[in-house]
Structure formats: C-alpha cells, structure tokens
C-alpha cells in the first residue's frame, strides 16, 4: 500500500535520563503500533563511564560500561519475522508479558515465524492461544527461539496471543484482542 518498507532507524535515549525505561518502552510501543521495522541506536562494545558512546558524549548504548547490558528486556521483544498474511496489529506488554498479533486477509501456505525471546521474557516457558484450533498449527524451535504458526486459511482475520502464564486476564490485553480472546483456542505450553 505504501510502496515502501517503513523502517525507523537510529532512535533511542540517553541512559542518564531518570525516565529512560518508560521512554525506551514507549518508543517500541509506537514502532509496534505503526507496524514498523526498526533499529535501536545503539549497542556500543566500547561504552565507558567517561567516554560514554565515544561519539558526541552520547550515552544511548544498550551495552554500558564494562559491557554490562542495560534495558535489554525492553529492546528484546517478541515480533514476527515472516507473516503468512498481512499484519494488522502487533503488541507486547512488558509488564504482563502478553504478546498479541493479528493478521488479516488471505493466508499463504507458509507459516508465520515469530521470534519469542524465551531467554529474556519466558524462562519458565510460555502458553499460546490462537484462531487456529489444533496444536499441529504451532511448532516451537527452542534453540532458535522461533515459533512457527499456521493461521487458519478459512478466516478473514487470525489472532495469536502468547503469555508466560496459563491464566490470561483478557481485561489486560489490548482492546483489539481482549474482545476476541474468549474465542481463541488454547494450544498449550512450550518450554
């Protein structure tokens, strides 16, 4: 529709800000809400306390002094790598660990591939609900942290929800998903 691939590059914030965590999270919420591709600025192997990012005295790096990670839980989020239909909605709630994806339109005969950062957000495993009603519609590759989902070809819209717990509070899901959550099929847990 846009004759381009929307890509937001070099966004971030200084780690000297008191509000850096909500700021980074808000940036990613906006990226997801607009269905953009993005690259965070930056991940500097040589960040130091005095030299910071060693350029313009910026201190944006997700890797801090002594190569200590900073706020990677905000930047490492579930997202679709490949979609078998047009993405219409994408959301990740860092507090509740709820990931939601809605696809619309015709589905091709290939799975949607979703990166699920198990090592960051789902160390004890996760649960999946979907408009696809069989466990065979999901395949989990634990080594690469990739979830392969085959959406239903019979539906105009397909939805998938991931949670770290088996008891999702639908009232805490985004409105785009909360109203349909009760119609989704639980497909079990994955480790």
Coordinates of C-alpha atoms in Angstrom, one line a residue, residues 2 9 19 32 48 65 68 80 83 98-99 112 114 120-121 144-145 152 157 176:
X2 CA 2.8 2.4 0.8
X9 CA 16.4 3.9 12.3
X19 CA 12.8 8.1 32.6
X32 CA 4.7 -1.8 17.1
X48 CA 32.8 3.8 29.1
X65 CA 30.5 0.4 30.8
X68 CA 27.1 -4.5 31.1
X80 CA 7.0 -11.7 13.6
X83 CA 4.0 -13.3 8.1
X98 CA 1.4 -10.6 26.8
X99 CA 2.3 -10.7 23.1
X112 CA 4.2 -17.1 10.2
X114 CA 7.6 -15.3 15.4
X120 CA 14.6 -12.9 28.3
X121 CA 10.9 -13.0 29.0
X144 CA 16.5 -20.5 17.8
X145 CA 13.6 -19.2 19.9
X152 CA -6.4 -20.6 9.5
X157 CA -8.6 -12.4 10.4
X176 CA -8.0 -5.2 19.6

